[in-house]
mmCIF file of C-alpha atoms in Angstrom:
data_model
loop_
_atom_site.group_PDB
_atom_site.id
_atom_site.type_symbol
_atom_site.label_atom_id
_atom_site.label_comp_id
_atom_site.label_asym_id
_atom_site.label_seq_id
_atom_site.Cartn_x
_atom_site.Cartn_y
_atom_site.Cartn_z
ATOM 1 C CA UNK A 1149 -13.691 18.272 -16.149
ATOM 2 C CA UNK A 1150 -13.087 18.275 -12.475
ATOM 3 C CA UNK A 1151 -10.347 20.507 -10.842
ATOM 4 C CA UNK A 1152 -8.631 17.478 -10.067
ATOM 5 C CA UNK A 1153 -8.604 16.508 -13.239
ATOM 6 C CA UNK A 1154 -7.355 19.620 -14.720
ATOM 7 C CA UNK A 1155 -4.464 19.857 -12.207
ATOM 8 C CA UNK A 1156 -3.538 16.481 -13.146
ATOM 9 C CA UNK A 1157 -3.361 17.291 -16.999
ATOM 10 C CA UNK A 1158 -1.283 20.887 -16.163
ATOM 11 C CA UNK A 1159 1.296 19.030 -14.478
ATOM 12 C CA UNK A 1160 1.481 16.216 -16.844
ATOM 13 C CA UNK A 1161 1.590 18.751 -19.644
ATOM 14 C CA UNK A 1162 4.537 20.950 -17.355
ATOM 15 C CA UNK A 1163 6.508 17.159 -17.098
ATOM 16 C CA UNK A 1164 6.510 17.307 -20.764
ATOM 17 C CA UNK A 1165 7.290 20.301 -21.436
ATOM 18 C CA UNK A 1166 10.519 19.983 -19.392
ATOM 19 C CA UNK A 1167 11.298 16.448 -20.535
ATOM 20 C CA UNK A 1168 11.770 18.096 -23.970
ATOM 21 C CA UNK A 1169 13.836 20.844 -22.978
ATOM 22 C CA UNK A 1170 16.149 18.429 -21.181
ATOM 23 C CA UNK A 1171 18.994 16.547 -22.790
ATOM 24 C CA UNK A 1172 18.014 13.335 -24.065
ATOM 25 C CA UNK A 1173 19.741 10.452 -21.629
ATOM 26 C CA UNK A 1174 20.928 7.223 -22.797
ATOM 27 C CA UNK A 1175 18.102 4.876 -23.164
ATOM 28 C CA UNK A 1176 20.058 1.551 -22.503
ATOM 29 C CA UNK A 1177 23.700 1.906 -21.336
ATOM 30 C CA UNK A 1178 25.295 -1.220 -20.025
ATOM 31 C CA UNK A 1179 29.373 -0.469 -18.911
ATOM 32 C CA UNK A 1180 31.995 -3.078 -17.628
ATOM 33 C CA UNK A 1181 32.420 -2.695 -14.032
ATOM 34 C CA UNK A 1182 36.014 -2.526 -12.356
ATOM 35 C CA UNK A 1183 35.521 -6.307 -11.097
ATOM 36 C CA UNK A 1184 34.315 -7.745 -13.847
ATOM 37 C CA UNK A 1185 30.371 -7.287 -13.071
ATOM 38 C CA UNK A 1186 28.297 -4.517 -15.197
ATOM 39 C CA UNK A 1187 26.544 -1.126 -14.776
ATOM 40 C CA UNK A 1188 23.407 -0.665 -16.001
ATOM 41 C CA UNK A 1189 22.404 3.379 -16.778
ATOM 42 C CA UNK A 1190 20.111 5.257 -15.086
ATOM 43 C CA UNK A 1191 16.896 5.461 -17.372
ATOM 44 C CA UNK A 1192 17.137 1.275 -17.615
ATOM 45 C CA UNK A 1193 17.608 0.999 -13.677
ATOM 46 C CA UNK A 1194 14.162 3.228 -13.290
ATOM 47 C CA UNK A 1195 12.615 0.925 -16.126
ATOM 48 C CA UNK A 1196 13.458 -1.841 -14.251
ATOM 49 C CA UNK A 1197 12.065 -0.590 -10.873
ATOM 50 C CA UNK A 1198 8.777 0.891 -12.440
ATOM 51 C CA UNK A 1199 8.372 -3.269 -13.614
ATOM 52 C CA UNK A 1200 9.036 -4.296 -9.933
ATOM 53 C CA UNK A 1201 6.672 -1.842 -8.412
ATOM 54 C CA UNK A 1202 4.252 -3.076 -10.562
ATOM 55 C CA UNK A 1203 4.810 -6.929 -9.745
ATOM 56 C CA UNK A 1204 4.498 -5.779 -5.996
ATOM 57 C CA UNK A 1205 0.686 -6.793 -5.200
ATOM 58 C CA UNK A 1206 1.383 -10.004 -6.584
ATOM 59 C CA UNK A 1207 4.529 -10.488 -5.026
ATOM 60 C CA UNK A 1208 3.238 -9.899 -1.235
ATOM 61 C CA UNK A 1209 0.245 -11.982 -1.913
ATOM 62 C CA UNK A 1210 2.315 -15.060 -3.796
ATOM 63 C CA UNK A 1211 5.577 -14.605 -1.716
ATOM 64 C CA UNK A 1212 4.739 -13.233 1.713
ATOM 65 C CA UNK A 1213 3.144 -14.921 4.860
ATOM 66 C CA UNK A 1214 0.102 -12.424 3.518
ATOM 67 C CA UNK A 1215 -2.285 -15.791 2.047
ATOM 68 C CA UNK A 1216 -2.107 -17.964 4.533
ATOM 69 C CA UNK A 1217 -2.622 -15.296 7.025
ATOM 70 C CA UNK A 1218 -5.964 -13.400 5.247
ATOM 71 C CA UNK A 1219 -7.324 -17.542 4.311
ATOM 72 C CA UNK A 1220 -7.211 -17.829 7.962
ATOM 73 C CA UNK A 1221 -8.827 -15.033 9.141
ATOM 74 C CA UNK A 1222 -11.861 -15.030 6.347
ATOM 75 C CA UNK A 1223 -12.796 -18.623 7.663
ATOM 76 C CA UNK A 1224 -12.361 -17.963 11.395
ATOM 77 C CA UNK A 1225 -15.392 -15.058 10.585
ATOM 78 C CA UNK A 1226 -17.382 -17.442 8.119
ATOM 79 C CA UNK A 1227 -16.914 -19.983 11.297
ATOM 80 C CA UNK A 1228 -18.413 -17.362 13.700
ATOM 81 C CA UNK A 1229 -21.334 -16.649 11.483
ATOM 82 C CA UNK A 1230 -20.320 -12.741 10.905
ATOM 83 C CA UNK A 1231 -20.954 -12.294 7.097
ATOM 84 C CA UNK A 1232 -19.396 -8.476 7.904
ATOM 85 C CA UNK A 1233 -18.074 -8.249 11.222
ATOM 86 C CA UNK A 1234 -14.450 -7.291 11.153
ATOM 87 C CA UNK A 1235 -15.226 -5.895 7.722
ATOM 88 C CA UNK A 1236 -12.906 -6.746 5.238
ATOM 89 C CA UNK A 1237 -11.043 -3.894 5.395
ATOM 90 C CA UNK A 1238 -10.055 -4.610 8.963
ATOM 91 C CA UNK A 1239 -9.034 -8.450 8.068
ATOM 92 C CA UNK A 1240 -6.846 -7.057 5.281
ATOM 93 C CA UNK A 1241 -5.578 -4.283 7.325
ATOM 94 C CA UNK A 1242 -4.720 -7.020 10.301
ATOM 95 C CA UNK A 1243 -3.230 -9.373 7.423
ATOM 96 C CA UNK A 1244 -1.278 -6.685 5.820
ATOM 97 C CA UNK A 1245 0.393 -5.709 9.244
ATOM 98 C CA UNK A 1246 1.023 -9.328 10.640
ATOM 99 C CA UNK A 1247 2.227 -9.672 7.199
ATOM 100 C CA UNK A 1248 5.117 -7.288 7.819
ATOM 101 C CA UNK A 1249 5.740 -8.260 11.361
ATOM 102 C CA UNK A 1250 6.245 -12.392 10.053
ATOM 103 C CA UNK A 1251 8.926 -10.763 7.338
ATOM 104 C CA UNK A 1252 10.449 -8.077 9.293
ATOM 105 C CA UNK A 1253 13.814 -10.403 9.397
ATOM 106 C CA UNK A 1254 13.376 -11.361 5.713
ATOM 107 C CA UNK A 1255 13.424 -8.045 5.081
ATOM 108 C CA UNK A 1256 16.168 -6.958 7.328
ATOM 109 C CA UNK A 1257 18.644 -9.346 5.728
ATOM 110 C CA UNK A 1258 17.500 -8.108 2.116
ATOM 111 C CA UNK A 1259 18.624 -4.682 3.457
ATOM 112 C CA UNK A 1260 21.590 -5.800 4.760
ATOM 113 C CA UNK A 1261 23.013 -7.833 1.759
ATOM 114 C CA UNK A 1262 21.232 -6.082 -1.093
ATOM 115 C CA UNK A 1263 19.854 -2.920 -0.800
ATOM 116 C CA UNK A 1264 22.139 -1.419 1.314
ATOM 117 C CA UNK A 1265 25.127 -2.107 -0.497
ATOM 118 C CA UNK A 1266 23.466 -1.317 -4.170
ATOM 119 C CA UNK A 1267 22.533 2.349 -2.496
ATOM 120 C CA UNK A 1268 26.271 2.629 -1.037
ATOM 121 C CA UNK A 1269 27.618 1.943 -4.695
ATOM 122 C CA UNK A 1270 29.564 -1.244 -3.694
ATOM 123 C CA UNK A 1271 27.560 -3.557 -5.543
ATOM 124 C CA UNK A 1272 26.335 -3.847 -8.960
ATOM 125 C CA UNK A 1273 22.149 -4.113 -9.290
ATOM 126 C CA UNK A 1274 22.527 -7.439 -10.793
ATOM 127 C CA UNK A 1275 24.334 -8.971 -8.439
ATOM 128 C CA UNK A 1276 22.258 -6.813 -5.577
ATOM 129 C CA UNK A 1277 19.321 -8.213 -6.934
ATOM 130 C CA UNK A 1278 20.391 -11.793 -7.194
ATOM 131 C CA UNK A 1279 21.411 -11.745 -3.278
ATOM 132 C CA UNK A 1280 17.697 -10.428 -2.482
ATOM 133 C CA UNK A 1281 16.249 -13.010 -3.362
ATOM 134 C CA UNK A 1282 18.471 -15.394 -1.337
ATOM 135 C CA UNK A 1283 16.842 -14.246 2.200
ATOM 136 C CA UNK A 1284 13.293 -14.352 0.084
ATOM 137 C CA UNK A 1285 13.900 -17.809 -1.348
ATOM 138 C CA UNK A 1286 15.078 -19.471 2.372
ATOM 139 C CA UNK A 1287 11.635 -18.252 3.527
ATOM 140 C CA UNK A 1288 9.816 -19.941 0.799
ATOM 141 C CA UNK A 1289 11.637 -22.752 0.720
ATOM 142 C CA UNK A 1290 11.175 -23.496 4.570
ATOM 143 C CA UNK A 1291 7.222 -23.297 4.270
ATOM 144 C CA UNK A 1292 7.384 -25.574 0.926
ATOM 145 C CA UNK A 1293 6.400 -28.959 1.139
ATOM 146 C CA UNK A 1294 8.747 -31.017 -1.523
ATOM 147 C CA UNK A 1295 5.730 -32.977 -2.976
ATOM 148 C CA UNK A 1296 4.597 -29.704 -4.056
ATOM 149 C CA UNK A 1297 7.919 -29.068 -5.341
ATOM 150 C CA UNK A 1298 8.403 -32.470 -6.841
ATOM 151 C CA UNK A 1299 4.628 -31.698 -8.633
ATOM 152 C CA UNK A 1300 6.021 -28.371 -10.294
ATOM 153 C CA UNK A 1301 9.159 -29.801 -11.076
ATOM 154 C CA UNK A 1302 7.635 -32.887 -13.119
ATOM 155 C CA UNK A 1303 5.278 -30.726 -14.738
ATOM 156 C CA UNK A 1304 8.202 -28.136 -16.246
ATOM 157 C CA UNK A 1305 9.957 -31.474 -16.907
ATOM 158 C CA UNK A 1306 12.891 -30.432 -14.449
ATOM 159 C CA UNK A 1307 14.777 -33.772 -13.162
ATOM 160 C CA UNK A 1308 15.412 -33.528 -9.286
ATOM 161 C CA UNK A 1309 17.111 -30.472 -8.007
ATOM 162 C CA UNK A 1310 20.210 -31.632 -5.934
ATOM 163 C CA UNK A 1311 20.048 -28.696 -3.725
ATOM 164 C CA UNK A 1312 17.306 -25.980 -2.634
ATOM 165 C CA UNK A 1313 19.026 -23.352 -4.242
ATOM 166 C CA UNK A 1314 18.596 -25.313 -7.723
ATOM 167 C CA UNK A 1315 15.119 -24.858 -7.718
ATOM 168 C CA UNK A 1316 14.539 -21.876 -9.967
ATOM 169 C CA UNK A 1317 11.672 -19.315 -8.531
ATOM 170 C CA UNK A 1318 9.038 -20.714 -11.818
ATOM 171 C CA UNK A 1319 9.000 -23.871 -9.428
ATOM 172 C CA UNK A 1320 9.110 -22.382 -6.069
ATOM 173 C CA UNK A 1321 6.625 -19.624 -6.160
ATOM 174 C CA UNK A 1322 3.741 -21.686 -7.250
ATOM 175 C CA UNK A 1323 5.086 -24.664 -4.953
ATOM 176 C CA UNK A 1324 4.776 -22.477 -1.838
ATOM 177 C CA UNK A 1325 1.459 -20.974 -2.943
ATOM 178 C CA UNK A 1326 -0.172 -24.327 -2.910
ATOM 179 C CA UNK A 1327 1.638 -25.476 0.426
ATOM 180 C CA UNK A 1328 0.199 -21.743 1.625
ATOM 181 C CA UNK A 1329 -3.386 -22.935 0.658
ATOM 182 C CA UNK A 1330 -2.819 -26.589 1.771
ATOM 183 C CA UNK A 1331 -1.897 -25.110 5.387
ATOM 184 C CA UNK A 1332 -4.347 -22.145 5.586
ATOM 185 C CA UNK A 1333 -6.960 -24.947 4.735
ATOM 186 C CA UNK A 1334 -5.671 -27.290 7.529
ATOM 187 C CA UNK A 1335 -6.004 -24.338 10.364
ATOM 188 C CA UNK A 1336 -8.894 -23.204 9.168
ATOM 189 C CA UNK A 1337 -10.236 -26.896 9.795
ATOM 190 C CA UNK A 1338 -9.444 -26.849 13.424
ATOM 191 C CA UNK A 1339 -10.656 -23.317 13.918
ATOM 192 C CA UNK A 1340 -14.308 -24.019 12.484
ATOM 193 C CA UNK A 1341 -14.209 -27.422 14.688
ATOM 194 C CA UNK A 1342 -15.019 -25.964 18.378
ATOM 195 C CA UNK A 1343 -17.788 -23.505 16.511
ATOM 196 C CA UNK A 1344 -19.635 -25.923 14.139
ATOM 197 C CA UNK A 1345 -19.532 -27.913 17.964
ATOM 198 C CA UNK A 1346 -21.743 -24.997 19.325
ATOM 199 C CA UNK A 1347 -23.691 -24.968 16.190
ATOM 200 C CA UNK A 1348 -25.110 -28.569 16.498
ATOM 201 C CA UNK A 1349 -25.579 -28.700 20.295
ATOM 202 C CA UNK A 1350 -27.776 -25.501 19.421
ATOM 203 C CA UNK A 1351 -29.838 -26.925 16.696
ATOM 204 C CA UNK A 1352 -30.253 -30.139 18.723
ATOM 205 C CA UNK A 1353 -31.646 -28.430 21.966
ATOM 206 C CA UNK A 1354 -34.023 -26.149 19.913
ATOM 207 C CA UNK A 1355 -35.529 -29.511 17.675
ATOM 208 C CA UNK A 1356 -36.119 -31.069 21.369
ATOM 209 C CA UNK A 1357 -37.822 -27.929 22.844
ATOM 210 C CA UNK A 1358 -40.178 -27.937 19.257
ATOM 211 C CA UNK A 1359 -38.794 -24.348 18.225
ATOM 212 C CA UNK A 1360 -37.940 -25.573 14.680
ATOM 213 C CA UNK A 1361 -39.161 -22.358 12.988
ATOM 214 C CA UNK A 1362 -35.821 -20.733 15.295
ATOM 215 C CA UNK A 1363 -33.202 -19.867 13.088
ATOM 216 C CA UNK A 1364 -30.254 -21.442 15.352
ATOM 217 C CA UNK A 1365 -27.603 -19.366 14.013
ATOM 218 C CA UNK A 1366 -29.600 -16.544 16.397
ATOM 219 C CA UNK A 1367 -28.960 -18.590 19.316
ATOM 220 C CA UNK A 1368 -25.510 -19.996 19.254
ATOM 221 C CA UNK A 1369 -24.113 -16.899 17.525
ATOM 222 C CA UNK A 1370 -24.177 -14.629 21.175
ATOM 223 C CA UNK A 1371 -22.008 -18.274 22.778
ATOM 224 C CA UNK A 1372 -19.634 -18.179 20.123
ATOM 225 C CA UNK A 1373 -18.867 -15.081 20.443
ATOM 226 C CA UNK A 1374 -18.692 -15.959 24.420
ATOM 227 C CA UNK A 1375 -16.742 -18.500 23.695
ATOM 228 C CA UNK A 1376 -13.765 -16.595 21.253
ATOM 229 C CA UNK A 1377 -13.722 -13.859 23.948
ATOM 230 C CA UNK A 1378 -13.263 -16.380 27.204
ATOM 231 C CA UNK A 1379 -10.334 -18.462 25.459
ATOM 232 C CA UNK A 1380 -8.743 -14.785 24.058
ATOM 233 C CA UNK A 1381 -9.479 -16.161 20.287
ATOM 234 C CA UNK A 1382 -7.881 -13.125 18.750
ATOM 235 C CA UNK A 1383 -4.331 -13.988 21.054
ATOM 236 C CA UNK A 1384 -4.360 -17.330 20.210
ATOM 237 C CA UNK A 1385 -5.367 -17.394 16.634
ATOM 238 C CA UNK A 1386 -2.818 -14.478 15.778
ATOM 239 C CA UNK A 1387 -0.200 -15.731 18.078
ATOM 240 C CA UNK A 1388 -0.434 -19.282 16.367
ATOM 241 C CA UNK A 1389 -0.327 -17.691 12.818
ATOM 242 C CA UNK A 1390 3.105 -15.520 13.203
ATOM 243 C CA UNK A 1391 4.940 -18.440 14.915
ATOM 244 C CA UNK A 1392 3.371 -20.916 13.011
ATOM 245 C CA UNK A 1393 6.044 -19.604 9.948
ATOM 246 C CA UNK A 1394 9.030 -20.207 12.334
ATOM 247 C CA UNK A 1395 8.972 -23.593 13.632
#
């Protein structure tokens, strides 16, 4: 067993150890607030959290900017023929950061009407919770298409919703997923355009000078390149990205 290891077991065996020394806490405690709302206790409030932390990958890829954005960026490399180059690290990395730059006032206003109030004991976590996901669902909702919508909706035999905030998240998260892929898809489209251009002129000019046994990816890879540098590629595509979620 590694040291590492063994470490880890000591202080897991230590946690123990004082866990049953301690007083045993309430398990689930739910009391009446002042205002009519209710407190949940401690131990069900850290259950509750532990379940959110663990929904949080799936969250930032299904309910962030984070898809479209990292759909984007793997076709712009596939359309400059580099199978490695930024690694995939990097394009996560870039994705992750835009990511948080796109929902920096999402997040803000989350603060603002949720979090900060839950932490300052003036509101209750269920209703703290329920007005996080107002600023969350105004995001979605303005990067939906209502086809997509309508499709959900049909298929959870919903009738239609008479306003946005009627749409319950079961609808809305897969909704703006697909509108995510449909739109990532669509960019992508016009990025590969101006390269696959490149790609043919290349091919074409080596058949006429007889060099078929060329590989033409060789040659046009060095004017692509060219090319994405010249028209600052990395401005423009990134640039076009962030604002593209606040039109």
């Amino acid at each position: 067993m590694s040291s590492g290891r063994l470490l880890l077991v000591i202080t897991l065996l230590f946690a123990i150890g004082d866990a049953a020394a301690a007083p045993a806490l309430p398990a689930i405690t739910v009391t009446d607030g002042a205002q009519g709302g209710q407190t949940w206790s401690v131990s069900l409030q850290i259950v509750a959290l532990m379940t959110v932390l663990t929904l949080l990958p799936a969250g930032l890829m299904m309910m962030t900017s984070f898809t479209r954005i990292i759909i984007v960026l793997a076709i712009l490399r596939q359309a400059l023929g580099l199978v490695q180059t930024p690694s995939s690290q990097t394009i996560i990395g870039l994705a992750l950061f835009l990511t948080l730059f796109i929902m920096a006032p999402v997040i803000d206003k989350i603060y603002d009407t949720a979090v900060k109030p839950y932490m300052n004991d003036e509101m209750a976590f269920d209703v703290a919770a329920q007005q996080a996901s107002v600023p969350l669902r105004e995001f979605m909702m303005g990067q939906t298409r209502e086809n997509d919508i309508s499709m959900f909706a049909s298929i959870a035999g919903y009738d239609a919703f008479e306003t946005e905030a009627d749409v319950p998240f079961t609808v809305l998260v897969p909704a703006f997923v697909t509108s995510e892929l449909k739109t990532a898809f669509q960019i992508g489209f016009l990025l590969f355009i101006p390269f696959l251009i490149i790609d043919l002129v290349t091919a074409s000019v080596l058949m006429s000078m007889g060099m078929v046994m060329l590989s033409p990816m060789i040659i046009s890879l060095p004017f692509k390149i060219m090319l994405f540098v010249l028209v600052d590629g990395w401005n423009l595509v990134i640039g076009t990205l962030a604002s593209s979620f606040y039109v």
